[in-house]
Amino acid sequence: MPTATIPALPLLEDYPEGSVLPVEGADQPTWIVRREVLSRLALELRDNPETQFDLMLDLCGVDYPDRDERFEAVYHLYSLPRGERLRLKVPLTEADPVLPSLIDVWSACDWFEREAWDMFGIRFEGHPNLRRLLTHEAFQGHPLRKDYDPARRWILTEDKIYRPDPQPPGGDTDDDIFERMTINIGPSHPAMHGTFRVVACLDGEIIVASEVEIGYLHRCFEKMSETHTWQQVIPYTDRLNYCSSFINNVAYCRGVEQLLGIEPPPKAVWARTILSEFSRIMDHCVCNGTTLVDTGALTNFWYMFQPREEIYGLLEACCGARLTVSACRIGGLLQELPPDFEARCRNLLETIPAFISDVDKLITKNRIWLDRSVGVAAISGEEAVNRGWTGPCLRAAGVAYDVRKAHPYDLYDTVDFEVPVFQGGDVNDRFRVRMAEIEQSLSIIRQLLDRGMPEGGFIVDDPHVALPPKEDAYTQMEAMIYHFKLIMDGIQVPPGELYSMVEGANGELGFYIISDGSGKPYRIKVRPPCFPLMATFSRLMNGGTLSDAIATLGGLNVIAGELER
Amino acid sequence: MIGESWVTTTVDKLEEWGQNNSLWPLPFGTACCAIEFMSVVSSHYDMARFGYEVVRFSPRQSDVMIVAGTITDKMGPTLKRIYEQMPDPKWVVSMGACACSGGFYRAYHVMQGIDEIVPVDVYVPGCPPTPEGLMYGILQLKEKIKRDTRRRLKEKRADSDDSGSAAA
Ligand code: SF4
């Protein structure tokens, strides 16, 4: 497991003895912080020029029932100017699981704090709206606590459903041109992509206040991963962002591989990079295609969906599935690549650009599209960072943060590519960033193909991690035993914890993995890239028209499976 | 008597034929399965070939609900409400392991099959089902509708025979 040095920060000297304790030997700088100093420390970490932790990536709870201080709230911070990471852990007792809310420091904390309350019952003092976020209104208890039975359900009846009534601050004013009207959109509404619910207070066509309700697809991924072996979690990761499931596979497997201290063979790394880029293209196609449909440009949807259908063909050849691929294994890939892998890839490289350029010609300078998108739902880079944005949406607002460049993994440090950045931060720029990224992805794939497929196996040669070949399992005693052990007991991951990240199609996709050595994950927290985006949706809608809200949601590319897990 | 029943049968047949060949689906898509559902309705697989032409997002205008994706307990009341808003006769296709049985989410927030709250006519297994799988499912539904109308017809005829003899 990689270890990191703890930066000797001068600011720590001002804190009472024992209130901030660095942890030795962690995968990234980690401090244990007493809650009394948390607010002050957070503000200082953000503003001190020596630290500048401006991005709050993730906040989650962890439950250790055997400890005196049962809960731990874990913050993952990132400093964009310095490229450094920091983890803060705040221990809390069961009797008094209360923390100060950090919304004022990082607005990103808003929904993350609600989630931690919902899942663990950690209370955040000063949070303006500490309601449950993912589970429903009739739910009792906090499901990610270790003593909560994974299958214990609560039934929601119609009369218990929460009915939000958003009102603009200041109440009724005389400025209103029309009578106020509150409307409900979703959860089963095509423009809400089937699973979100927005309640908007309208003045004519203008949204003056709104509230977003999610959790309609909360499928308990994190609880499920605690009840399955390490390999069995892979199919669950597919179903996070199901538009680019391969990238999720890679992110998860990389994390576990680092905990195990193994390296996948070069061929697997090569194929992972190529397929990740194809998945990114697919994801961008779906996002841009649906945004255009939502704004009425249906033709482009067909143009954007055809490359996707063709990439499905490639994935199907590699693993047999189109959508939920599960094509990675811890230590490598599921199986040998098909013999025509390179030919298929090259074929795709030739066909995809035509579709992209068709859409480009139809849309990029299209008057109607420009009217619908330029200046709509704009956000400044600074605000986007404070709200925890990453990925294409952040790059559309002028901040060039891309995990593939800032912290290269797989083969990204060996290829030439640019990180497209636009300045407007509006719907149009989000669209353009994605179009430009498709080009970059194609170029990455081309460079890798030119290099040729590396020789060797597709998975590590380690019987404790990789299943032995089927023929051997049938004919050799030893191979059969290994096969049996791996299927029955799973991979044995040593105790430890780690945050591993990749650039998902939608931003930084992180897996915070804790192992206690028991053969199953102790805790897996996904840092879903679209979570902070969706948390900002209400702010982006307010002040715009209802139709702008629809165009905005498409461009944020919020995937419910990943958002709500 | 004979003349009367002859007329009823034909209208029923006509109705059956119409019902069978112009099903208006309401996609209740929530998750990954919905993405595959989109593949089935778009040009490559083209569900329109089988009469499932007009995809409606309003329950009032549709007669078959295709539930594609995981249904959570939070979504349950909405699903039920939408089902109730559909006019009779109506059918439900449950697409994918999640809608059929909760799939591999045996979990605290996931409904273990939509048949807990709405009646299901056709279950399509798979995670997600292949587009071919879903198409097979909707063809099965057509068969079922045909059978149902036949049975209804028979019952009607038996009824009218009964009442006829009673009158005599
Ligand atoms: S059946 Fe599988 S593919 Fe379909 S919604 Fe459930 S998890 Fe997703």
XYZ file of C-alpha atoms and ligand atoms in Angstrom:
741
model
C 0.000 0.000 0.000
C 1.397 3.403 -0.877
C 2.231 5.622 2.039
C 2.388 9.366 2.032
C 4.378 11.827 4.033
C 2.552 14.108 6.385
C 3.162 17.736 5.516
C 4.511 19.560 8.545
C 2.100 22.388 8.504
C 2.974 25.357 10.654
C -0.673 26.073 11.329
C -1.032 22.973 13.465
C 1.079 24.450 16.240
C -1.733 26.752 17.293
C -4.087 23.950 18.171
C -4.421 22.460 21.658
C -2.309 19.395 22.272
C -3.953 16.263 20.939
C -6.735 17.966 19.066
C -5.184 17.245 15.676
C -3.197 14.026 15.382
C -1.520 12.979 12.143
C -1.813 9.271 11.356
C 1.326 7.469 10.288
C 1.460 5.178 7.288
C -1.821 6.071 5.642
C -2.293 6.117 1.878
C -2.714 9.889 1.963
C -2.120 12.503 4.669
C -4.649 11.770 7.381
C -5.418 13.678 10.558
C -7.602 12.702 13.446
C -9.385 15.832 14.541
C -11.409 16.543 17.699
C -14.750 18.024 16.821
C -14.200 21.078 19.011
C -11.589 22.448 16.625
C -13.147 21.219 13.386
C -14.815 24.447 12.251
C -11.764 26.529 12.900
C -9.425 24.035 11.293
C -11.640 23.671 8.213
C -11.752 27.391 7.624
C -8.025 27.650 8.032
C -7.334 24.714 5.751
C -9.385 26.389 3.081
C -7.960 29.880 3.397
C -4.363 29.432 4.516
C -2.113 29.964 1.478
C 0.030 27.058 2.693
C -2.840 24.624 2.368
C -5.660 25.970 0.159
C -7.928 22.964 0.438
C -10.640 24.516 -1.668
C -12.426 21.363 -2.784
C -14.399 19.208 -0.371
C -14.561 15.961 -2.273
C -16.394 13.663 0.027
C -17.837 13.307 3.481
C -18.991 10.022 4.877
C -19.563 8.192 8.102
C -18.020 4.933 9.274
C -19.336 2.786 12.093
C -17.019 0.875 14.454
C -19.390 -0.631 17.053
C -16.507 -1.978 19.170
C -14.832 1.351 19.721
C -15.582 3.739 22.561
C -16.107 6.431 20.019
C -18.302 4.473 17.728
C -18.624 6.722 14.705
C -16.145 8.455 12.527
C -16.956 11.255 10.114
C -14.417 11.236 7.295
C -13.725 14.249 5.088
C -11.686 14.003 1.903
C -10.235 17.332 0.890
C -8.334 18.396 -2.151
C -6.274 21.448 -2.892
C -6.547 22.393 -6.542
C -3.672 24.899 -6.590
C -1.296 22.537 -4.789
C -2.561 19.187 -6.012
C -2.580 17.742 -2.497
C -5.047 15.578 -0.688
C -5.969 15.420 2.964
C -8.263 13.206 4.979
C -9.813 14.385 8.213
C -11.355 11.922 10.620
C -13.548 13.080 13.438
C -14.408 10.427 16.056
C -17.838 10.672 17.681
C -19.562 8.814 20.494
C -22.863 7.033 20.080
C -24.448 9.085 22.854
C -23.573 12.382 21.277
C -22.939 12.042 17.532
C -22.965 15.743 16.806
C -20.681 17.784 14.580
C -20.694 21.402 13.526
C -21.981 21.796 9.997
C -19.330 22.972 7.540
C -21.733 24.360 4.949
C -20.320 27.824 5.454
C -16.836 26.626 4.617
C -17.664 24.333 1.719
C -21.220 24.496 0.362
C -20.614 21.000 -0.962
C -21.202 19.747 2.576
C -24.941 20.354 2.317
C -26.119 17.075 0.830
C -23.151 15.092 2.114
C -24.144 16.010 5.661
C -27.735 15.058 5.026
C -26.569 11.731 3.706
C -24.394 11.072 6.749
C -27.369 11.895 8.969
C -29.596 9.582 7.003
C -27.167 6.668 6.898
C -25.510 6.919 10.308
C -27.503 9.311 12.420
C -24.635 11.764 12.713
C -26.151 15.173 13.417
C -24.737 18.372 12.017
C -25.434 21.384 14.131
C -26.241 24.472 12.126
C -27.409 22.619 9.024
C -30.461 24.480 7.724
C -32.354 21.451 6.482
C -31.151 18.224 8.051
C -33.762 15.901 6.549
C -33.242 12.408 5.282
C -31.811 12.457 1.793
C -31.824 8.975 0.318
C -34.293 6.888 2.270
C -38.006 7.578 2.405
C -40.141 9.414 4.910
C -41.417 6.358 6.763
C -37.927 4.943 7.246
C -36.779 4.237 10.771
C -33.197 3.919 11.908
C -29.936 4.477 10.108
C -29.216 1.709 7.625
C -25.433 1.858 7.335
C -24.918 1.288 11.020
C -23.432 -2.138 11.475
C -26.315 -3.335 13.641
C -28.950 -2.550 11.020
C -30.260 -5.657 9.260
C -29.553 -5.219 5.521
C -32.961 -6.574 4.526
C -35.097 -4.677 7.052
C -37.616 -2.672 5.041
C -40.155 -0.037 5.942
C -43.208 0.572 3.853
C -44.045 4.029 2.646
C -47.696 4.852 2.261
C -49.187 7.663 0.265
C -50.163 9.762 3.281
C -46.601 9.923 4.576
C -45.073 11.315 1.404
C -43.221 14.550 1.944
C -44.777 17.510 0.188
C -42.257 20.302 -0.146
C -43.441 23.851 -0.429
C -40.459 25.959 -1.430
C -40.854 29.678 -0.918
C -38.383 32.364 -1.933
C -36.668 34.123 0.942
C -38.602 37.183 1.951
C -41.987 35.638 1.190
C -44.497 37.323 -1.100
C -43.307 40.538 -2.614
C -44.969 43.060 -4.823
C -42.379 42.450 -7.531
C -44.238 39.383 -8.661
C -45.771 39.826 -12.057
C -48.049 36.853 -11.840
C -49.711 34.945 -9.090
C -47.376 32.385 -7.555
C -47.918 28.780 -8.429
C -46.209 25.689 -7.081
C -45.810 22.733 -9.370
C -44.465 19.258 -8.892
C -42.336 17.577 -11.560
C -41.443 13.936 -11.222
C -40.347 11.500 -9.994
C -41.936 9.722 -12.920
C -41.555 12.405 -15.506
C -39.541 11.983 -18.703
C -37.646 15.234 -18.246
C -36.596 14.153 -14.756
C -34.976 11.039 -16.217
C -37.386 8.882 -14.307
C -36.135 9.326 -10.779
C -35.828 12.882 -9.575
C -38.486 15.083 -8.159
C -38.502 18.843 -8.317
C -41.028 21.081 -6.678
C -40.835 24.572 -8.092
C -42.506 27.766 -7.052
C -43.241 29.745 -10.194
C -43.884 33.369 -10.902
C -45.257 33.046 -14.390
C -42.592 31.001 -16.102
C -39.770 31.998 -13.794
C -38.718 29.672 -11.006
C -38.384 31.718 -7.838
C -37.722 28.867 -5.443
C -37.308 25.147 -5.785
C -36.600 22.018 -3.896
C -35.064 18.835 -5.223
C -35.963 15.476 -3.772
C -33.891 12.383 -4.551
C -33.577 8.846 -3.248
C -36.044 7.173 -5.610
C -33.288 4.887 -6.773
C -31.396 4.375 -3.546
C -30.457 0.729 -3.967
C -28.251 0.360 -0.928
C -25.025 -0.271 -2.840
C -22.861 0.460 0.173
C -24.741 -1.897 2.455
C -24.793 -4.579 -0.210
C -21.049 -4.340 -0.678
C -20.566 -5.054 3.014
C -22.467 -8.313 2.688
C -20.632 -9.676 -0.350
C -17.097 -10.790 -1.085
C -14.646 -8.488 -2.828
C -15.218 -9.992 -6.273
C -18.975 -10.009 -5.869
C -18.965 -6.243 -5.489
C -17.834 -5.772 -9.114
C -21.298 -6.287 -10.657
C -22.729 -3.804 -8.181
C -20.242 -1.187 -9.346
C -21.545 -1.597 -12.915
C -24.861 -0.313 -11.782
C -23.566 2.940 -10.336
C -23.041 4.945 -13.482
C -24.616 2.537 -15.933
C -23.798 4.714 -18.936
C -20.093 4.049 -18.494
C -20.027 1.042 -16.228
C -16.557 -0.019 -17.299
C -14.984 3.028 -15.667
C -16.630 2.086 -12.375
C -15.156 -1.390 -12.633
C -11.703 0.072 -13.155
C -12.035 2.503 -10.255
C -13.082 -0.198 -7.830
C -10.592 -2.829 -8.967
C -7.733 -0.344 -8.850
C -8.584 0.452 -5.249
C -8.598 -3.177 -4.181
C -5.428 -3.874 -6.144
C -3.643 -1.104 -4.273
C -4.790 -2.537 -0.957
C -3.499 -5.933 -2.036
C -0.293 -4.417 -3.360
C -0.568 -6.020 -6.786
C -0.172 -4.613 -10.278
C -2.310 -5.793 -13.164
C -0.302 -6.965 -16.201
C 0.466 -4.480 -19.000
C -2.087 -5.923 -21.354
C -4.879 -5.418 -18.839
C -3.791 -1.860 -18.147
C -3.664 -1.128 -21.856
C -7.115 -2.535 -22.491
C -8.519 -0.811 -19.422
C -7.330 2.550 -20.688
C -8.793 1.993 -24.140
C -12.125 0.705 -22.913
C -12.367 3.472 -20.324
C -11.986 6.025 -23.075
C -14.602 4.322 -25.211
C -16.903 4.329 -22.209
C -16.269 8.015 -21.720
C -17.227 8.649 -25.344
C -20.385 6.637 -24.852
C -21.282 8.517 -21.701
C -20.720 11.890 -23.350
C -22.831 10.773 -26.312
C -25.706 9.832 -24.041
C -25.422 13.041 -22.075
C -25.220 15.349 -25.068
C -27.830 13.336 -26.951
C -30.376 13.507 -24.150
C -29.680 17.186 -23.487
C -30.494 17.860 -27.108
C -33.664 15.792 -26.936
C -34.728 17.681 -23.862
C -34.343 20.891 -25.800
C -36.209 19.529 -28.792
C -33.390 18.544 -31.156
C -34.418 14.943 -31.630
C -32.394 14.157 -34.756
C -29.138 14.556 -32.896
C -30.251 11.962 -30.410
C -30.206 9.323 -33.133
C -26.815 10.505 -34.371
C -25.391 10.434 -30.862
C -26.846 7.054 -30.019
C -25.464 5.218 -32.999
C -21.799 5.361 -31.885
C -22.986 4.109 -28.534
C -24.639 1.099 -30.139
C -21.373 0.356 -31.937
C -19.271 0.637 -28.804
C -21.712 -1.757 -27.157
C -20.721 -4.188 -29.869
C -17.079 -3.943 -28.821
C -17.877 -4.384 -25.140
C -20.115 -7.308 -25.909
C -17.253 -8.966 -27.769
C -14.992 -8.450 -24.746
C -17.309 -9.707 -22.036
C -20.687 -10.779 -23.366
C -22.699 -7.912 -21.898
C -23.653 -4.611 -23.397
C -24.513 -2.348 -20.557
C -23.543 -3.875 -17.251
C -20.206 -5.212 -18.321
C -18.346 -6.404 -15.203
C -15.396 -6.757 -17.534
C -12.680 -6.074 -14.945
C -11.438 -8.415 -12.321
C -9.305 -7.602 -9.345
C -5.845 -7.970 -10.826
C -6.760 -7.649 -14.485
C -9.572 -8.423 -16.851
C -12.372 -10.947 -16.974
C -10.931 -12.904 -19.887
C -8.634 -12.778 -22.887
C -9.437 -9.989 -25.332
C -11.188 -11.131 -28.523
C -8.811 -11.777 -31.437
C -10.258 -8.930 -33.464
C -10.066 -6.439 -30.590
C -7.682 -4.082 -32.346
C -9.513 -4.291 -35.651
C -12.811 -3.485 -33.961
C -11.289 -0.527 -32.150
C -9.819 0.835 -35.351
C -13.124 0.421 -37.068
C -14.809 2.443 -34.334
C -12.157 5.131 -34.610
C -13.137 5.516 -38.225
C -16.913 5.543 -37.809
C -17.409 7.617 -34.661
C -15.976 10.944 -35.919
C -18.543 11.116 -38.708
C -21.454 11.078 -36.244
C -19.792 13.567 -33.976
C -19.080 15.962 -36.796
C -22.674 15.650 -38.058
C -23.942 16.738 -34.671
C -21.305 19.425 -34.540
C -22.482 20.825 -37.868
C -26.126 20.696 -36.861
C -25.801 22.134 -33.416
C -22.695 24.057 -32.500
C -23.743 27.181 -34.380
C -27.460 26.497 -34.377
C -29.360 29.650 -33.460
C -32.105 27.864 -31.518
C -29.640 25.803 -29.519
C -27.517 28.841 -28.736
C -30.568 30.741 -27.552
C -31.503 27.884 -25.313
C -28.054 27.286 -23.866
C -25.726 30.294 -23.845
C -25.692 31.957 -20.463
C -28.209 29.463 -19.087
C -27.505 28.155 -15.600
C -24.065 29.722 -15.556
C -21.793 29.230 -12.594
C -18.385 30.693 -11.831
C -15.354 28.478 -11.415
C -14.913 29.564 -7.843
C -18.454 28.760 -6.844
C -18.340 25.442 -8.673
C -15.240 24.434 -6.709
C -16.825 25.469 -3.447
C -19.809 23.339 -4.294
C -17.599 20.327 -4.906
C -17.868 20.097 -8.679
C -15.369 18.101 -10.722
C -15.237 16.787 -14.254
C -16.562 18.279 -17.497
C -18.972 20.613 -15.711
C -16.133 22.116 -13.691
C -13.929 22.391 -16.766
C -16.743 24.227 -18.532
C -16.435 26.816 -15.778
C -12.763 27.419 -16.426
C -11.037 25.098 -13.927
C -8.717 22.624 -15.611
C -8.846 19.813 -13.093
C -8.733 16.343 -14.564
C -7.574 13.337 -12.526
C -5.972 11.853 -15.618
C -3.590 14.818 -15.793
C -3.257 15.786 -12.140
C -2.750 12.259 -10.781
C -2.150 10.035 -13.806
C -3.011 6.368 -13.469
C -3.014 3.474 -15.915
C -1.369 4.732 -19.118
C -2.465 8.344 -19.040
C 1.001 9.700 -18.318
C 2.331 8.093 -21.479
C -0.137 9.592 -23.955
C -0.558 13.079 -25.309
C -3.858 14.715 -24.680
C -5.314 18.038 -23.768
C -7.819 18.961 -21.128
C -10.447 21.086 -22.880
C -11.493 24.063 -20.796
C -14.201 26.643 -21.453
C -14.950 29.757 -19.499
C -18.693 30.350 -19.576
C -19.801 27.678 -17.114
C -23.203 27.488 -18.824
C -25.177 24.767 -20.555
C -23.549 25.485 -23.881
C -20.015 25.180 -22.529
C -20.827 21.935 -20.772
C -21.958 20.626 -24.124
C -18.826 21.884 -25.875
C -16.464 20.469 -23.276
C -17.966 17.048 -23.816
C -17.712 17.328 -27.592
C -14.056 18.333 -27.271
C -13.360 15.516 -24.846
C -14.717 12.971 -27.268
C -12.021 14.091 -29.722
C -9.343 13.794 -27.053
C -10.516 10.336 -26.090
C -10.361 9.231 -29.708
C -6.823 10.537 -29.909
C -5.798 8.672 -26.739
C -7.216 5.448 -28.124
C -5.435 5.973 -31.428
C -2.072 6.461 -29.716
C -2.532 3.342 -27.640
C -3.532 1.250 -30.621
C -0.500 2.458 -32.560
C 1.641 1.181 -29.743
C 0.210 -2.295 -30.225
C -1.208 -4.724 -27.728
C 1.297 -5.677 -25.020
C 2.247 -9.312 -24.741
C 1.375 -11.442 -21.771
C -1.598 -12.440 -19.707
C -4.787 -10.557 -19.011
C -4.770 -11.044 -15.259
C -2.127 -11.364 -12.552
C -0.570 -14.749 -12.118
C -1.505 -15.148 -8.489
C -3.820 -17.974 -7.456
C -4.905 -16.049 -4.361
C -6.398 -13.350 -6.534
C -7.130 -14.711 -10.007
C -9.170 -17.800 -10.757
C -7.095 -20.556 -12.370
C -7.940 -21.348 -16.021
C -11.030 -23.498 -16.353
C -9.155 -26.485 -17.878
C -6.759 -26.565 -14.944
C -9.571 -26.348 -12.429
C -11.048 -29.463 -14.006
C -7.835 -31.443 -14.327
C -5.448 -30.421 -11.548
C -6.013 -30.874 -7.858
C -4.162 -27.735 -6.818
C -5.965 -25.501 -9.288
C -9.279 -26.919 -8.196
C -8.554 -26.111 -4.552
C -7.607 -22.547 -5.406
C -10.729 -22.210 -7.480
C -12.848 -23.503 -4.618
C -11.193 -21.231 -2.056
C -11.601 -18.158 -4.210
C -15.239 -18.836 -4.942
C -16.188 -19.808 -1.406
C -14.056 -17.441 0.689
C -13.192 -14.750 -1.799
C -10.020 -12.736 -2.011
C -8.401 -12.033 1.337
C -7.617 -8.341 1.439
C -5.326 -7.239 4.278
C -6.676 -4.702 6.769
C -6.229 -1.125 5.728
C -7.965 1.772 4.109
C -7.522 3.738 0.970
C -9.056 6.352 -1.260
C -8.571 5.576 -4.911
C -9.810 7.805 -7.675
C -10.141 7.879 -11.422
C -11.570 10.419 -13.799
C -15.069 9.143 -14.390
C -17.050 10.382 -17.349
C -18.630 12.890 -15.043
C -15.801 13.902 -12.742
C -13.683 12.451 -9.999
C -14.988 9.024 -9.155
C -13.527 7.947 -5.840
C -13.742 4.766 -3.844
C -12.981 5.020 -0.156
C -12.368 1.421 0.801
C -11.870 0.044 4.298
C -10.863 -3.554 4.850
C -10.738 -5.302 8.194
C -9.229 -8.463 6.756
C -12.425 -10.479 7.109
C -12.859 -11.407 3.458
C -15.587 -8.860 2.864
C -15.295 -5.096 2.557
C -15.793 -3.375 5.898
C -16.993 -0.202 4.275
C -17.039 1.104 0.736
C -17.960 4.693 0.128
C -18.307 5.904 -3.401
C -17.591 9.500 -4.134
C -20.165 9.970 -6.884
C -19.171 12.779 -9.246
C -22.738 13.824 -9.999
C -23.751 14.152 -6.355
C -22.425 17.704 -5.878
C -23.765 18.640 -9.315
C -27.267 17.596 -8.413
C -26.974 19.298 -5.055
C -26.443 22.539 -6.971
C -29.385 21.997 -9.301
C -31.799 23.981 -7.182
C -29.443 26.959 -7.124
C -28.990 26.741 -10.922
C -32.730 26.608 -11.590
C -33.764 29.508 -9.425
C -34.185 32.677 -11.410
C -34.406 30.900 -14.743
C -37.422 29.707 -16.662
C -38.876 26.272 -16.306
C -37.653 25.267 -19.744
C -34.115 26.311 -18.808
C -34.274 23.976 -15.854
C -34.923 21.057 -18.165
C -31.999 22.002 -20.411
C -29.790 22.354 -17.345
C -30.556 18.973 -15.871
C -29.600 17.189 -19.086
C -26.233 18.949 -19.217
C -25.318 18.055 -15.660
C -25.463 14.399 -16.645
C -26.831 13.149 -13.373
C -27.109 9.383 -13.340
C -29.456 8.203 -10.631
C -27.679 4.907 -10.020
C -24.521 6.737 -9.088
C -26.160 9.681 -7.378
C -28.159 7.603 -4.957
C -26.227 4.361 -5.062
C -80.312 -15.693 -31.199
C -77.657 -16.903 -33.576
C -77.607 -13.628 -35.410
C -77.054 -11.722 -32.215
C -74.074 -13.728 -31.055
C -72.556 -13.596 -34.511
C -72.495 -9.818 -34.303
C -70.932 -9.752 -30.819
C -68.170 -12.123 -31.804
C -67.077 -10.055 -34.712
C -66.925 -6.846 -32.742
C -64.945 -8.645 -30.087
C -62.617 -10.060 -32.698
C -62.139 -6.627 -34.130
C -61.476 -5.260 -30.695
C -58.997 -8.025 -29.971
C -57.187 -7.394 -33.219
C -57.037 -3.696 -32.534
C -55.896 -4.120 -28.964
C -53.239 -6.543 -29.967
C -51.714 -4.464 -32.685
C -51.777 -1.000 -31.237
C -50.489 -1.249 -27.718
C -49.415 2.070 -26.334
C -46.655 1.498 -23.811
C -45.977 3.698 -20.836
C -42.301 3.381 -19.967
C -41.800 3.456 -16.231
C -38.031 3.525 -16.476
C -35.898 4.211 -13.455
C -32.499 2.605 -13.785
C -30.114 0.695 -15.992
C -32.929 -1.315 -17.590
C -34.422 1.920 -18.880
C -31.286 2.461 -20.931
C -31.805 -0.900 -22.606
C -35.463 -0.031 -23.055
C -34.324 3.024 -25.010
C -32.326 0.739 -27.268
C -35.432 -1.324 -27.942
C -37.550 1.632 -28.983
C -34.856 3.305 -31.066
C -34.107 2.559 -34.675
C -31.881 -0.499 -34.371
C -34.344 -2.841 -32.641
C -37.476 -0.869 -33.438
C -40.283 -2.109 -31.233
C -42.753 -0.280 -33.473
C -42.707 -3.284 -35.783
C -44.905 -5.141 -33.324
C -47.459 -2.433 -32.800
C -45.823 -0.924 -29.737
C -45.498 2.229 -31.661
C -46.706 5.135 -29.615
C -44.718 5.539 -26.430
C -46.790 7.648 -24.061
C -45.613 9.266 -20.902
C -49.139 9.871 -19.703
C -50.862 6.963 -17.953
C -54.228 8.176 -19.202
C -53.266 7.439 -22.765
C -51.508 4.136 -22.458
C -52.519 0.552 -21.983
C -49.343 -1.324 -21.155
C -46.924 -0.226 -18.498
C -43.366 -1.417 -18.953
C -41.567 -1.196 -15.642
C -37.869 -1.027 -16.436
C -35.547 -0.705 -13.498
C -35.320 -1.042 -9.767
C -38.369 0.096 -7.829
C -37.537 1.291 -4.349
C -39.920 1.601 -1.463
C -39.778 5.348 -1.946
C -40.993 4.959 -5.522
C -43.669 2.389 -4.666
C -46.610 4.740 -4.050
C -45.858 6.600 -7.275
C -45.828 3.407 -9.295
C -49.108 2.295 -7.809
C -50.718 5.643 -8.415
C -49.678 5.684 -12.029
C -50.960 2.164 -12.528
C -54.296 3.174 -11.073
C -54.494 6.134 -13.428
C -54.315 3.923 -16.485
C -57.685 3.131 -18.053
C -58.839 -0.485 -18.398
C -57.969 -2.824 -19.981
C -54.341 -2.540 -18.928
C -51.307 -4.760 -18.726
C -47.971 -4.662 -16.971
C -44.630 -5.934 -18.234
C -41.931 -6.242 -15.612
C -38.561 -5.802 -17.270
C -35.428 -7.018 -15.551
C -34.524 -8.889 -12.412
C -35.078 -5.864 -10.197
C -38.657 -5.226 -11.234
C -39.424 -8.950 -11.130
C -37.950 -9.798 -7.763
C -35.699 -7.060 -6.460
C -32.812 -8.642 -8.352
C -29.567 -8.825 -6.460
C -30.634 -6.000 -4.175
C -31.984 -7.878 -1.184
C -31.881 -4.628 0.643
C -33.570 -2.256 3.029
C -34.870 0.194 0.466
C -35.695 -1.990 -2.536
C -39.075 -3.485 -3.308
C -38.710 -7.217 -3.761
C -40.637 -7.324 -7.012
C -43.320 -4.954 -8.248
C -45.961 -7.651 -7.897
C -46.071 -6.575 -4.259
C -48.209 -3.655 -5.393
C -49.387 -4.118 -8.999
C -50.422 -7.227 -10.950
C -47.852 -8.293 -13.523
C -48.666 -10.004 -16.819
C -45.244 -10.759 -18.233
C -41.954 -11.089 -16.402
C -38.828 -10.574 -18.485
C -35.721 -11.883 -16.705
C -32.206 -10.558 -17.190
C -30.019 -7.893 -15.711
C -30.681 -6.096 -17.964
C -32.658 -8.280 -20.367
C -31.222 -8.170 -23.857
C -33.280 -6.159 -26.324
C -34.255 -9.484 -27.901
C -35.420 -10.672 -24.493
C -37.709 -7.721 -24.019
C -39.086 -8.155 -27.519
C -39.865 -11.762 -26.787
C -41.647 -10.581 -23.653
C -43.849 -8.128 -25.471
C -44.708 -10.761 -28.060
C -45.728 -13.042 -25.212
C -47.971 -10.291 -23.960
C -49.691 -10.165 -27.331
C -50.345 -13.879 -27.092
C -51.728 -13.418 -23.642
C -54.058 -10.651 -24.724
C -55.306 -12.852 -27.516
C -55.973 -15.692 -25.094
C -57.648 -13.381 -22.634
C -60.026 -11.933 -25.173
C -60.858 -15.422 -26.438
C -61.703 -16.475 -22.914
C -63.723 -13.383 -22.272
C -65.569 -14.033 -25.457
C -66.335 -17.593 -24.499
C -67.584 -16.558 -21.085
C -69.762 -13.921 -22.637
C -71.235 -16.430 -25.008
C -71.853 -18.880 -22.202
C -73.503 -16.108 -20.216
C -75.761 -15.116 -23.051
C -76.656 -18.778 -23.676
C -77.562 -19.119 -20.001
C -79.732 -16.065 -19.978
C -81.232 -17.145 -23.276
C -82.336 -20.528 -21.891
C -83.547 -18.892 -18.680
C -85.770 -16.599 -20.702
C -87.094 -19.566 -22.632
S -32.359 -5.698 -13.485
Fe -30.174 -5.200 -13.546
S -29.991 -3.823 -15.276
Fe -32.140 -3.856 -14.698
S -32.429 -2.186 -13.287
Fe -31.994 -3.995 -12.086
S -29.775 -3.911 -11.788
Fe -30.250 -2.545 -13.471
